[in-house]
């Protein structure tokens, strides 16, 4: 029996036309490493065309936007990535083509006038900065990547570079943290996928990624401890690879999605292990569930709008009584609208769906920047039970401490081979338990051990078939090339005969 997604019956509901935000002028300075837009519980931020800055809208905004709305601006180039501070809702960070990163304090009531003075300036990159990623549990720790091939780790409070990583030979096109911030993964223009130890300032391991020269992206599935990379193969087919960070010799799973040149914009749901992938310039959004180190197709949704930016809401924004498992923003060429993913559950309005809403990452930090940089401390994010959303009560004042993540310090070369690893690595705390630190979605139809082995064999055979198919395509291409050479020789002979 083939593995199926727990969320395959999800119904996507696009927002109605009267709730769309229209007359937008998003920036054309796009960067493959960025999803272009970002949102949190209060706001959504969009790089803007006219001023070289960014606009910030509240979630209730709709209708025709002003031609020249209030913006945050002051950097010397166009904004190419934006990110909200996960622990301070009113703080927006913008990365610019001039290499600078500015932090802005957005008023709780939203922008009513232009904001030109940031509360912090992070200046150090020599070329355009296209990726900014906040540490998942440390307050005021930000990673940034630039065309200067440098990854900087910033202490935001001090406005200084605490760690400068110069180990990359080419510029970074994808960057993400692991669950406790002890490691980073990166993808680079030279087709490499890397794991970086920021404390040592170098690579833990490096692997050959996607074989096409186009820019790759990477996402670290934190709770499952898998790395996902997005790119193209040598036949121009888009593909997603899944990696085990303990053994980076080869990907443990590869999914070919389609044949397209559109840049992927992935979003990963840590609570449900659900991957959502939009594509710049297309209207279709694909969704997969990560199960046992393999991606299983879950559901798709489409709109007539050509996608320019894509981001997801925090779990605290969802309507749990409608069993809303995800909500995202889709930025089109001139409009912004939302899409809600609803899982059919008859009792959702009467009973809290605990298996759909496990404890989620809290909006409070587990450690400080001083703990991270000076004390070399790592910590998993704090977690909060989502039942308060169902009860209609106030958010918990204290979050639950998750179990400490134990980092595997063994070098990649001494890691076990794929043949020795019977199944992809899962930490003990991420087994299906009822504890707050390790709870994940549990389906009553979970397959038995025999089925798991059967599915593993099936996946192995599918991977083998895909490899053989790729070899066959390569041979066919070589045959066609040789036929062209023969025809050219025949043509030359005919020309001489004439």
Short mmCIF file of C-alpha atoms in Angstrom, two decimals:
data_model
loop_
_atom_site.label_atom_id
_atom_site.label_comp_id
_atom_site.label_asym_id
_atom_site.label_seq_id
_atom_site.Cartn_x
_atom_site.Cartn_y
_atom_site.Cartn_z
CA UNK A 1 0.00 0.00 0.00
CA UNK A 2 1.42 3.37 -1.01
CA UNK A 3 2.08 5.99 1.65
CA UNK A 4 -0.58 8.70 1.67
CA UNK A 5 -0.59 12.12 3.28
CA UNK A 6 -2.63 12.78 6.40
CA UNK A 7 -3.79 16.04 4.79
CA UNK A 8 -4.73 14.79 1.34
CA UNK A 9 -8.38 15.83 1.84
CA UNK A 10 -7.49 19.44 2.64
CA UNK A 11 -9.72 22.02 0.99
CA UNK A 12 -8.14 25.33 -0.04
CA UNK A 13 -10.40 28.40 0.13
CA UNK A 14 -9.15 31.51 -1.65
CA UNK A 15 -10.26 34.85 -0.23
CA UNK A 16 -13.09 36.58 -2.07
CA UNK A 17 -12.45 39.49 -4.43
CA UNK A 18 -13.90 42.06 -2.02
CA UNK A 19 -11.17 41.22 0.53
CA UNK A 20 -8.25 41.54 -1.90
CA UNK A 21 -5.76 44.38 -1.57
CA UNK A 22 -5.52 45.99 -5.01
CA UNK A 23 -3.53 48.62 -6.90
CA UNK A 24 -0.19 47.45 -5.51
CA UNK A 25 3.22 48.30 -6.94
CA UNK A 26 5.57 45.59 -5.61
CA UNK A 27 9.25 45.92 -6.39
CA UNK A 28 10.71 44.27 -9.48
CA UNK A 29 14.07 43.79 -7.73
CA UNK A 30 13.49 40.09 -7.07
CA UNK A 31 16.00 37.67 -5.56
CA UNK A 32 15.80 33.89 -5.99
CA UNK A 33 16.83 33.32 -2.36
CA UNK A 34 13.85 35.29 -1.04
CA UNK A 35 10.09 34.67 -0.98
CA UNK A 36 9.73 38.47 -1.46
CA UNK A 37 7.08 39.04 1.25
CA UNK A 38 6.72 38.24 4.97
CA UNK A 39 3.97 38.41 7.57
CA UNK A 40 3.26 37.83 11.26
CA UNK A 41 0.16 38.08 13.46
CA UNK A 42 -0.18 41.82 12.85
CA UNK A 43 1.30 42.86 9.52
CA UNK A 44 2.40 41.88 6.04
CA UNK A 45 5.44 43.55 4.45
CA UNK A 46 5.98 44.03 0.71
CA UNK A 47 9.07 45.56 -1.00
CA UNK A 48 7.80 48.60 -2.92
CA UNK A 49 8.61 49.78 -6.41
CA UNK A 50 8.54 53.56 -6.30
CA UNK A 51 10.64 54.47 -3.27
CA UNK A 52 13.11 51.62 -2.88
CA UNK A 53 11.59 50.81 0.51
CA UNK A 54 8.78 48.57 1.76
CA UNK A 55 5.12 48.98 2.65
CA UNK A 56 3.52 47.44 5.73
CA UNK A 57 -0.19 46.59 5.67
CA UNK A 58 -2.44 45.34 8.45
CA UNK A 59 -4.30 42.08 7.84
CA UNK A 60 -7.68 43.77 7.62
CA UNK A 61 -6.63 46.13 4.83
CA UNK A 62 -8.47 45.58 1.55
CA UNK A 63 -9.72 47.41 -1.51
CA UNK A 64 -7.69 49.91 -3.52
CA UNK A 65 -4.39 50.77 -1.86
CA UNK A 66 -3.13 54.34 -2.05
CA UNK A 67 -0.86 55.08 -5.00
CA UNK A 68 1.82 56.29 -2.58
CA UNK A 69 1.16 54.54 0.75
CA UNK A 70 3.35 55.16 3.83
CA UNK A 71 6.61 53.23 3.58
CA UNK A 72 9.77 52.41 5.46
CA UNK A 73 12.70 53.64 3.41
CA UNK A 74 16.19 55.01 3.75
CA UNK A 75 18.49 52.33 2.38
CA UNK A 76 20.61 52.96 -0.70
CA UNK A 77 19.12 50.21 -2.85
CA UNK A 78 15.92 48.29 -3.49
CA UNK A 79 14.64 45.93 -0.78
CA UNK A 80 15.06 42.27 -1.80
CA UNK A 81 14.22 40.43 1.44
CA UNK A 82 12.07 41.17 4.48
CA UNK A 83 11.62 39.40 7.82
CA UNK A 84 9.70 40.10 11.03
CA UNK A 85 11.40 39.49 14.36
CA UNK A 86 9.69 36.33 15.72
CA UNK A 87 9.96 37.62 19.31
CA UNK A 88 9.02 41.28 18.74
CA UNK A 89 5.93 41.61 16.55
CA UNK A 90 6.45 45.28 15.69
CA UNK A 91 10.02 44.86 14.43
CA UNK A 92 10.55 44.52 10.67
CA UNK A 93 13.96 43.94 9.09
CA UNK A 94 14.72 44.77 5.46
CA UNK A 95 17.72 43.66 3.37
CA UNK A 96 18.82 45.88 0.52
CA UNK A 97 20.77 45.79 -2.72
CA UNK A 98 23.30 48.17 -1.14
CA UNK A 99 24.23 45.42 1.36
CA UNK A 100 22.62 47.03 4.41
CA UNK A 101 20.01 45.60 6.78
CA UNK A 102 17.72 48.03 8.63
CA UNK A 103 15.45 47.27 11.58
CA UNK A 104 12.20 49.23 11.78
CA UNK A 105 9.84 49.71 14.73
CA UNK A 106 6.34 49.54 13.22
CA UNK A 107 3.61 51.28 15.28
CA UNK A 108 0.99 48.91 16.70
CA UNK A 109 -1.71 50.71 14.70
CA UNK A 110 0.28 50.30 11.48
CA UNK A 111 2.10 52.80 9.29
CA UNK A 112 0.28 56.13 9.07
CA UNK A 113 3.24 58.10 7.72
CA UNK A 114 6.63 57.43 6.16
CA UNK A 115 9.24 55.92 8.45
CA UNK A 116 12.78 56.95 7.53
CA UNK A 117 14.76 56.38 10.73
CA UNK A 118 15.43 52.72 11.66
CA UNK A 119 16.05 51.71 15.25
CA UNK A 120 19.10 49.69 14.15
CA UNK A 121 21.42 49.67 11.13
CA UNK A 122 23.33 46.49 10.33
CA UNK A 123 26.01 47.46 7.84
CA UNK A 124 28.87 45.18 6.88
CA UNK A 125 28.18 43.39 3.61
CA UNK A 126 30.10 44.70 0.59
CA UNK A 127 27.51 43.64 -2.00
CA UNK A 128 23.75 43.14 -2.16
CA UNK A 129 22.23 41.27 0.78
CA UNK A 130 19.46 38.94 -0.36
CA UNK A 131 18.76 36.60 2.57
CA UNK A 132 18.01 37.30 6.26
CA UNK A 133 17.03 34.54 8.72
CA UNK A 134 16.31 34.89 12.45
CA UNK A 135 17.62 32.37 14.97
CA UNK A 136 14.71 30.08 15.99
CA UNK A 137 15.18 30.48 19.76
CA UNK A 138 17.76 33.18 20.55
CA UNK A 139 16.58 36.76 20.94
CA UNK A 140 18.23 39.26 18.58
CA UNK A 141 20.36 36.84 16.55
CA UNK A 142 20.11 37.28 12.79
CA UNK A 143 21.92 35.49 9.94
CA UNK A 144 22.41 37.24 6.60
CA UNK A 145 23.90 36.19 3.25
CA UNK A 146 25.26 38.41 0.51
CA UNK A 147 26.76 38.34 -2.96
CA UNK A 148 30.13 38.96 -1.27
CA UNK A 149 30.08 35.19 -0.38
CA UNK A 150 29.95 36.04 3.34
CA UNK A 151 27.38 34.90 5.91
CA UNK A 152 27.18 37.26 8.90
CA UNK A 153 25.66 36.45 12.29
CA UNK A 154 24.47 39.70 13.87
CA UNK A 155 23.95 40.67 17.49
CA UNK A 156 21.02 42.97 16.76
CA UNK A 157 21.06 44.74 20.12
CA UNK A 158 24.71 45.71 19.69
CA UNK A 159 24.33 46.27 15.90
CA UNK A 160 27.55 44.33 15.32
CA UNK A 161 28.69 41.25 13.43
CA UNK A 162 29.35 38.68 16.15
CA UNK A 163 30.49 35.97 13.71
CA UNK A 164 31.64 36.29 10.10
CA UNK A 165 31.56 33.09 8.04
CA UNK A 166 33.86 33.24 5.01
CA UNK A 167 33.97 29.52 4.18
CA UNK A 168 31.88 29.67 0.98
CA UNK A 169 33.64 29.66 -2.39
CA UNK A 170 30.58 31.06 -4.20
CA UNK A 171 27.69 33.23 -3.09
CA UNK A 172 24.87 31.80 -0.99
CA UNK A 173 21.45 31.24 -2.59
CA UNK A 174 19.74 29.53 0.37
CA UNK A 175 20.22 29.68 4.15
CA UNK A 176 18.44 28.28 7.22
CA UNK A 177 19.01 27.35 10.88
CA UNK A 178 18.56 23.96 12.53
CA UNK A 179 16.21 23.60 15.48
CA UNK A 180 18.54 24.81 18.25
CA UNK A 181 20.73 27.18 16.23
CA UNK A 182 23.87 25.09 16.59
CA UNK A 183 24.14 24.61 12.81
CA UNK A 184 23.23 26.34 9.56
CA UNK A 185 22.55 24.85 6.16
CA UNK A 186 23.35 26.72 2.96
CA UNK A 187 23.07 26.21 -0.77
CA UNK A 188 25.45 28.02 -3.09
CA UNK A 189 25.77 29.04 -6.70
CA UNK A 190 28.43 26.35 -7.27
CA UNK A 191 25.75 23.62 -6.76
CA UNK A 192 26.85 22.74 -3.23
CA UNK A 193 24.73 21.96 -0.17
CA UNK A 194 26.58 22.72 3.06
CA UNK A 195 26.21 22.30 6.81
CA UNK A 196 28.03 25.01 8.76
CA UNK A 197 29.13 25.11 12.39
CA UNK A 198 29.00 28.86 13.16
CA UNK A 199 31.10 28.42 16.30
CA UNK A 200 33.98 26.83 14.37
CA UNK A 201 33.46 29.03 11.32
CA UNK A 202 33.58 26.22 8.78
CA UNK A 203 31.77 23.36 7.11
CA UNK A 204 30.73 20.23 8.98
CA UNK A 205 29.95 18.58 5.66
CA UNK A 206 29.42 19.47 2.00
CA UNK A 207 27.53 17.63 -0.73
CA UNK A 208 26.85 17.98 -4.43
CA UNK A 209 23.33 19.33 -4.81
CA UNK A 210 21.16 19.78 -7.88
CA UNK A 211 23.08 19.47 -11.13
CA UNK A 212 21.61 22.46 -12.95
CA UNK A 213 23.40 25.81 -12.73
CA UNK A 214 20.26 27.69 -11.64
CA UNK A 215 20.05 29.00 -8.07
CA UNK A 216 19.17 26.44 -5.40
CA UNK A 217 17.32 27.04 -2.14
CA UNK A 218 17.35 25.15 1.15
CA UNK A 219 15.08 24.74 4.18
CA UNK A 220 15.88 22.91 7.41
CA UNK A 221 12.88 20.85 8.63
CA UNK A 222 13.78 21.47 12.23
CA UNK A 223 11.80 18.96 14.27
CA UNK A 224 12.47 16.09 11.86
CA UNK A 225 16.10 17.15 11.37
CA UNK A 226 16.00 16.88 7.57
CA UNK A 227 17.30 19.39 5.02
CA UNK A 228 15.19 20.12 1.94
CA UNK A 229 16.80 21.59 -1.17
CA UNK A 230 15.08 22.98 -4.25
CA UNK A 231 16.63 23.13 -7.72
CA UNK A 232 16.76 21.59 -11.19
CA UNK A 233 18.34 18.48 -12.69
CA UNK A 234 20.41 18.40 -15.91
CA UNK A 235 17.19 17.83 -17.91
CA UNK A 236 15.76 21.17 -16.65
CA UNK A 237 13.24 19.41 -14.41
CA UNK A 238 12.47 20.99 -11.06
CA UNK A 239 13.20 18.72 -8.13
CA UNK A 240 13.21 18.63 -4.34
CA UNK A 241 15.84 16.65 -2.47
CA UNK A 242 15.67 15.47 1.15
CA UNK A 243 18.95 15.11 3.07
CA UNK A 244 19.94 13.49 6.35
CA UNK A 245 22.43 15.92 7.95
CA UNK A 246 24.27 13.00 9.61
CA UNK A 247 25.19 11.57 6.22
CA UNK A 248 25.40 14.03 3.34
CA UNK A 249 26.99 11.66 0.82
CA UNK A 250 23.76 11.55 -1.15
CA UNK A 251 20.15 12.68 -0.81
CA UNK A 252 17.84 10.16 0.85
CA UNK A 253 14.90 11.14 -1.36
CA UNK A 254 14.33 13.09 -4.60
CA UNK A 255 11.00 14.28 -5.99
CA UNK A 256 10.71 15.66 -9.53
CA UNK A 257 7.81 18.12 -9.62
CA UNK A 258 7.61 19.31 -13.23
CA UNK A 259 9.55 20.91 -16.06
CA UNK A 260 9.60 24.65 -15.47
CA UNK A 261 12.08 27.48 -15.02
CA UNK A 262 10.00 29.23 -12.32
CA UNK A 263 11.91 29.86 -9.07
CA UNK A 264 10.44 27.96 -6.08
CA UNK A 265 9.23 29.78 -2.96
CA UNK A 266 9.00 27.13 -0.21
CA UNK A 267 7.36 27.39 3.22
CA UNK A 268 7.67 24.55 5.76
CA UNK A 269 5.14 23.92 8.54
CA UNK A 270 7.11 22.60 11.52
CA UNK A 271 3.99 21.42 13.38
CA UNK A 272 2.49 19.28 10.60
CA UNK A 273 5.67 18.59 8.57
CA UNK A 274 3.86 20.07 5.60
CA UNK A 275 5.83 21.66 2.75
CA UNK A 276 4.12 24.28 0.60
CA UNK A 277 5.88 25.36 -2.62
CA UNK A 278 4.75 28.29 -4.74
CA UNK A 279 6.53 29.23 -7.97
CA UNK A 280 7.37 32.73 -9.11
CA UNK A 281 5.41 33.55 -12.26
CA UNK A 282 2.97 30.62 -11.92
CA UNK A 283 -0.41 30.24 -10.23
CA UNK A 284 -0.14 26.72 -8.83
CA UNK A 285 0.97 25.92 -5.26
CA UNK A 286 2.01 22.34 -4.45
CA UNK A 287 1.89 20.83 -0.97
CA UNK A 288 3.75 17.77 0.32
CA UNK A 289 3.99 16.00 3.66
CA UNK A 290 7.42 14.92 4.87
CA UNK A 291 7.02 11.34 6.13
CA UNK A 292 9.97 9.13 7.07
CA UNK A 293 12.45 11.17 5.06
CA UNK A 294 10.31 11.16 1.90
CA UNK A 295 7.96 13.74 0.42
CA UNK A 296 4.40 12.51 -0.15
CA UNK A 297 2.13 14.64 -2.31
CA UNK A 298 -0.72 16.05 -0.25
CA UNK A 299 -2.78 18.59 -2.22
CA UNK A 300 -2.49 21.50 -4.66
CA UNK A 301 -4.33 24.76 -5.14
CA UNK A 302 -4.29 27.26 -7.98
CA UNK A 303 -5.30 30.81 -8.77
CA UNK A 304 -5.43 32.76 -12.00
CA UNK A 305 -2.89 35.19 -10.57
CA UNK A 306 0.81 34.96 -11.44
CA UNK A 307 2.60 34.60 -8.09
CA UNK A 308 5.28 37.14 -7.20
CA UNK A 309 5.60 36.49 -3.46
CA UNK A 310 4.48 33.87 -0.94
CA UNK A 311 4.48 33.53 2.86
CA UNK A 312 2.51 31.80 5.63
CA UNK A 313 0.79 33.11 8.76
CA UNK A 314 1.92 32.04 12.24
CA UNK A 315 -0.13 29.22 13.75
CA UNK A 316 -1.52 31.64 16.35
CA UNK A 317 -3.48 33.34 13.55
CA UNK A 318 -5.47 30.24 12.54
CA UNK A 319 -9.13 29.47 13.23
CA UNK A 320 -8.89 26.16 15.09
CA UNK A 321 -12.70 25.76 15.28
CA UNK A 322 -12.78 25.47 11.49
CA UNK A 323 -9.79 23.11 11.54
CA UNK A 324 -7.75 25.61 9.56
CA UNK A 325 -4.32 23.99 9.28
CA UNK A 326 -2.60 26.75 7.31
CA UNK A 327 -3.11 30.22 5.88
CA UNK A 328 -0.87 32.00 3.43
CA UNK A 329 -0.53 35.26 1.56
CA UNK A 330 -0.14 35.24 -2.22
CA UNK A 331 1.29 38.36 -3.87
CA UNK A 332 0.31 38.79 -7.51
CA UNK A 333 1.50 41.37 -9.99
CA UNK A 334 -0.87 44.05 -8.61
CA UNK A 335 -2.82 42.42 -5.78
CA UNK A 336 -2.48 40.60 -2.46
CA UNK A 337 -4.88 37.89 -1.29
CA UNK A 338 -4.95 35.01 1.17
CA UNK A 339 -5.61 31.27 0.94
CA UNK A 340 -6.94 29.17 3.82
CA UNK A 341 -6.34 25.41 4.08
CA UNK A 342 -9.19 23.62 5.87
CA UNK A 343 -9.09 19.99 6.96
CA UNK A 344 -12.57 18.38 7.04
CA UNK A 345 -13.38 17.49 10.67
CA UNK A 346 -17.04 17.22 11.74
CA UNK A 347 -16.33 17.84 15.42
CA UNK A 348 -13.83 20.69 14.97
CA UNK A 349 -16.24 23.29 16.37
CA UNK A 350 -17.04 21.18 19.49
CA UNK A 351 -13.73 19.47 20.25
CA UNK A 352 -10.17 20.74 20.04
CA UNK A 353 -8.34 18.71 17.37
CA UNK A 354 -5.25 17.91 19.40
CA UNK A 355 -3.63 15.73 16.73
CA UNK A 356 -3.90 18.55 14.18
CA UNK A 357 -2.65 21.27 16.53
CA UNK A 358 0.37 20.00 18.50
CA UNK A 359 2.25 22.53 20.66
CA UNK A 360 3.72 25.16 18.37
CA UNK A 361 6.85 27.29 18.64
CA UNK A 362 6.25 30.18 21.04
CA UNK A 363 6.78 33.88 20.36
CA UNK A 364 9.13 34.12 23.34
CA UNK A 365 12.89 33.44 23.12
CA UNK A 366 14.53 30.58 24.98
CA UNK A 367 17.93 32.29 25.28
CA UNK A 368 19.49 35.71 24.72
CA UNK A 369 22.04 36.79 22.14
CA UNK A 370 24.60 36.93 24.96
CA UNK A 371 23.82 33.31 25.84
CA UNK A 372 24.29 32.28 22.23
CA UNK A 373 27.43 34.23 21.34
CA UNK A 374 29.27 34.51 24.66
CA UNK A 375 28.17 31.40 26.55
CA UNK A 376 28.00 29.25 23.37
CA UNK A 377 24.58 28.01 24.47
CA UNK A 378 22.11 26.25 22.18
CA UNK A 379 18.40 25.81 22.89
CA UNK A 380 15.33 24.47 21.18
CA UNK A 381 12.46 26.95 20.78
CA UNK A 382 9.93 27.23 23.58
CA UNK A 383 6.51 25.76 22.82
CA UNK A 384 2.96 26.80 23.61
CA UNK A 385 -0.22 24.70 23.64
CA UNK A 386 -2.70 25.95 21.03
CA UNK A 387 -5.79 24.94 23.00
CA UNK A 388 -6.11 28.50 24.31
CA UNK A 389 -7.21 29.50 20.80
CA UNK A 390 -10.07 27.00 20.98
CA UNK A 391 -11.07 28.05 24.50
CA UNK A 392 -10.95 31.73 23.58
CA UNK A 393 -8.71 32.44 26.56
CA UNK A 394 -5.73 34.75 26.78
CA UNK A 395 -2.41 33.43 25.44
CA UNK A 396 -0.35 31.61 28.08
CA UNK A 397 2.08 33.91 29.86
CA UNK A 398 4.71 31.19 30.09
CA UNK A 399 5.82 28.86 27.32
CA UNK A 400 6.89 25.26 27.84
CA UNK A 401 10.58 24.45 27.65
CA UNK A 402 11.30 21.85 25.01
CA UNK A 403 13.88 19.13 25.56
CA UNK A 404 17.45 20.09 24.79
CA UNK A 405 18.55 19.14 21.28
CA UNK A 406 21.61 16.88 21.36
CA UNK A 407 23.89 17.79 18.49
CA UNK A 408 25.66 15.00 16.62
CA UNK A 409 29.28 16.18 16.50
CA UNK A 410 30.66 13.25 14.50
CA UNK A 411 32.07 14.32 11.13
CA UNK A 412 30.09 13.46 8.03
CA UNK A 413 32.77 11.08 6.70
CA UNK A 414 32.36 8.76 9.68
CA UNK A 415 28.57 8.71 9.51
CA UNK A 416 26.90 5.38 8.62
CA UNK A 417 26.17 4.66 4.98
CA UNK A 418 22.68 4.63 3.50
CA UNK A 419 22.75 0.82 3.48
CA UNK A 420 23.48 0.79 7.21
CA UNK A 421 20.75 3.27 8.00
CA UNK A 422 17.50 1.34 7.79
CA UNK A 423 15.36 4.44 7.99
CA UNK A 424 15.98 8.22 8.07
CA UNK A 425 17.17 9.55 11.40
CA UNK A 426 14.54 10.76 13.86
CA UNK A 427 15.52 12.02 17.31
CA UNK A 428 14.01 10.25 20.30
CA UNK A 429 11.99 13.33 21.24
CA UNK A 430 10.32 13.37 17.85
CA UNK A 431 8.80 9.90 18.08
CA UNK A 432 5.01 9.81 18.31
CA UNK A 433 4.46 10.57 21.99
CA UNK A 434 1.94 12.59 23.91
CA UNK A 435 4.52 14.91 25.48
CA UNK A 436 4.43 18.60 24.61
CA UNK A 437 8.04 18.61 23.47
CA UNK A 438 7.64 15.88 20.89
CA UNK A 439 4.03 15.71 19.80
CA UNK A 440 3.37 15.51 16.08
CA UNK A 441 0.33 14.74 13.96
CA UNK A 442 -0.87 11.19 14.63
CA UNK A 443 -3.21 9.54 12.18
CA UNK A 444 -5.31 6.62 13.45
CA UNK A 445 -4.39 4.69 10.33
CA UNK A 446 -0.63 4.76 11.03
CA UNK A 447 0.95 1.86 9.05
CA UNK A 448 2.36 -1.17 10.82
CA UNK A 449 6.04 -2.16 10.80
CA UNK A 450 5.58 -4.54 7.86
CA UNK A 451 3.93 -1.77 5.87
CA UNK A 452 6.76 0.62 6.73
CA UNK A 453 9.33 -1.86 5.38
CA UNK A 454 7.23 -2.39 2.29
CA UNK A 455 6.97 1.36 1.72
CA UNK A 456 10.73 1.74 2.19
CA UNK A 457 11.33 -0.93 -0.46
CA UNK A 458 8.84 0.76 -2.76
CA UNK A 459 10.57 4.13 -2.35
CA UNK A 460 13.94 2.50 -3.03
CA UNK A 461 12.65 0.92 -6.24
CA UNK A 462 11.07 4.21 -7.33
CA UNK A 463 14.38 5.98 -6.78
CA UNK A 464 16.17 3.27 -8.76
CA UNK A 465 13.63 3.60 -11.58
CA UNK A 466 14.06 7.36 -11.64
CA UNK A 467 17.84 6.96 -11.83
CA UNK A 468 17.54 4.46 -14.69
CA UNK A 469 15.10 6.75 -16.47
CA UNK A 470 17.55 9.64 -16.15
CA UNK A 471 20.36 7.48 -17.57
CA UNK A 472 18.09 6.48 -20.45
CA UNK A 473 17.28 10.12 -21.21
CA UNK A 474 20.98 10.91 -21.18
CA UNK A 475 21.70 8.10 -23.64
CA UNK A 476 18.87 9.26 -25.87
CA UNK A 477 20.26 12.78 -25.86
CA UNK A 478 23.70 11.46 -26.81
CA UNK A 479 22.11 9.36 -29.58
CA UNK A 480 20.27 12.39 -30.96
CA UNK A 481 23.48 14.37 -30.90
CA UNK A 482 25.33 11.62 -32.76
CA UNK A 483 22.50 11.40 -35.32
CA UNK A 484 22.80 15.15 -35.91
CA UNK A 485 26.53 14.74 -36.51
CA UNK A 486 25.88 11.90 -39.00
CA UNK A 487 23.27 13.98 -40.85
CA UNK A 488 25.66 16.90 -41.00
CA UNK A 489 28.36 14.67 -42.50
CA UNK A 490 25.90 13.32 -45.08
CA UNK A 491 24.88 16.87 -45.96
CA UNK A 492 28.53 17.85 -46.49
CA UNK A 493 29.03 14.82 -48.74
CA UNK A 494 25.96 15.76 -50.76
CA UNK A 495 27.18 19.33 -51.15
CA UNK A 496 30.53 18.08 -52.44
CA UNK A 497 28.79 15.73 -54.88
CA UNK A 498 26.79 18.63 -56.29
#
